CSV table of C-alpha atoms in Angstrom, one decimal:
chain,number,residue,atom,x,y,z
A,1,UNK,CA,104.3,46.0,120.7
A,2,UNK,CA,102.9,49.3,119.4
A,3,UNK,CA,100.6,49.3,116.2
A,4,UNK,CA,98.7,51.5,114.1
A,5,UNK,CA,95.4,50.7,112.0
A,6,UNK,CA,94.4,52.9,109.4
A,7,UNK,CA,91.2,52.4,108.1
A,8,UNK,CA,88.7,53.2,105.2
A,9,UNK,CA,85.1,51.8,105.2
A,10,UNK,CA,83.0,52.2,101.8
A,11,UNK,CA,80.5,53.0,100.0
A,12,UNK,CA,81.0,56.4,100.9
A,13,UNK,CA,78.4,58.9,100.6
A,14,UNK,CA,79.3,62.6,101.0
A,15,UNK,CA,75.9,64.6,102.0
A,16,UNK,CA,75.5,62.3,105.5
A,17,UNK,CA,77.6,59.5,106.8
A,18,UNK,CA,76.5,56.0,106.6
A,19,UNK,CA,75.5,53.7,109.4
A,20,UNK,CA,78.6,51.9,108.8
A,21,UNK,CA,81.2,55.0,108.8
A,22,UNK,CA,79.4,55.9,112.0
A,23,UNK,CA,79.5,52.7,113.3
A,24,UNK,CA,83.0,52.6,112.8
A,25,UNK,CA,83.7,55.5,114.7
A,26,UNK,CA,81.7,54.1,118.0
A,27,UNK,CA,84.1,51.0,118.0
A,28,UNK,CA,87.3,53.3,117.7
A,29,UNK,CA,86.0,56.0,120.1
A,30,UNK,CA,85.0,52.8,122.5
A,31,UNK,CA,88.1,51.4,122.2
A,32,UNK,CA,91.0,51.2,125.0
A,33,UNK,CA,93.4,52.9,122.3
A,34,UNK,CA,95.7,55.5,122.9
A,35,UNK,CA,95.2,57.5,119.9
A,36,UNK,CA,93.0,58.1,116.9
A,37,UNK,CA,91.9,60.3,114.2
A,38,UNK,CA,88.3,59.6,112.4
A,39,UNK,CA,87.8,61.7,109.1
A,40,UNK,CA,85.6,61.3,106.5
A,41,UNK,CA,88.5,59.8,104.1
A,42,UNK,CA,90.6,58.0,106.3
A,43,UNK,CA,90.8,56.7,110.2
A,44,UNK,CA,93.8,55.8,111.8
A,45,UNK,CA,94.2,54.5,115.8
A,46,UNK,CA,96.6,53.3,117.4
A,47,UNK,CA,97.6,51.4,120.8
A,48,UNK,CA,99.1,48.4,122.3
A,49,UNK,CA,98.8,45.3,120.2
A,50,UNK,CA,95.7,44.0,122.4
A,51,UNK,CA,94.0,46.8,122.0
A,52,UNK,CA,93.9,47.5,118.3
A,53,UNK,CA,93.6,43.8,117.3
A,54,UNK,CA,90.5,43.7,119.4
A,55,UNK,CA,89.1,46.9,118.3
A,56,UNK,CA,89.7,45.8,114.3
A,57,UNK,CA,87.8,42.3,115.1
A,58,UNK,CA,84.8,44.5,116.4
A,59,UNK,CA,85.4,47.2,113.8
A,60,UNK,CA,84.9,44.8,110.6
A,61,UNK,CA,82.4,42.4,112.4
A,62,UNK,CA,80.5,45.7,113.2
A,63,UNK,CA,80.9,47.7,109.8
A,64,UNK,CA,79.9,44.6,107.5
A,65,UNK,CA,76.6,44.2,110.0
A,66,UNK,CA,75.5,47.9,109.4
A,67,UNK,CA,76.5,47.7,105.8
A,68,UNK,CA,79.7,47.9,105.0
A,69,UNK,CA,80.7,46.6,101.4
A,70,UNK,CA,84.1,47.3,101.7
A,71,UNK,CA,86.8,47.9,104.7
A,72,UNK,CA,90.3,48.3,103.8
A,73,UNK,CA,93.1,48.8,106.7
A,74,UNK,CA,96.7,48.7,107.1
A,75,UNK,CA,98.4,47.6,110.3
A,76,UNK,CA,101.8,48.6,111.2
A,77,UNK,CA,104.1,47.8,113.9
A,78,UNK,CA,105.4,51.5,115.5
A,79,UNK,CA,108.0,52.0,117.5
A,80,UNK,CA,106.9,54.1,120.7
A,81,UNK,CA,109.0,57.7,118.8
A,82,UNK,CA,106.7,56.9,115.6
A,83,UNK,CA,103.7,59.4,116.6
């Protein structure tokens, strides 16, 4: 099974990014994903089901310790023509 996480961590602040947005971009970079898109509004990765359920675990456990006060995601099942 496919999936794709799309992600927002907050607070946001707009003149440098937070330890926790760039936190959240080490566990996604890190990750054994096979796609994924970090912006400053809105992340989205995707991968086998393995790969992004472990990568969200360290993703919120890692956010919330540098200081995250809010992560919202969606997870979707994709079908492998769904890029």
């Amino acid at each position: 099974m496919r999936l794709r996480v799309e992600f927002t961590t907050e607070p946001f602040d707009l003149d440098k990014a937070p330890a926790h947005a760039v936190v959240a971009r080490e566990v996604i970079e890190g990750a054994d994903l096979d796609a994924f898109d970090v912006g400053p509004f809105g992340n989205t990765a995707e991968g086998g089901a393995d790969s992004v359920l472990t990568a969200v675990d360290a993703l919120l456990r890692k956010t919330l310790e540098a200081g995250a006060t809010r992560i919202s995601l969606q997870v979707n099942v994709i079908g492998e023509g769904d890029r």
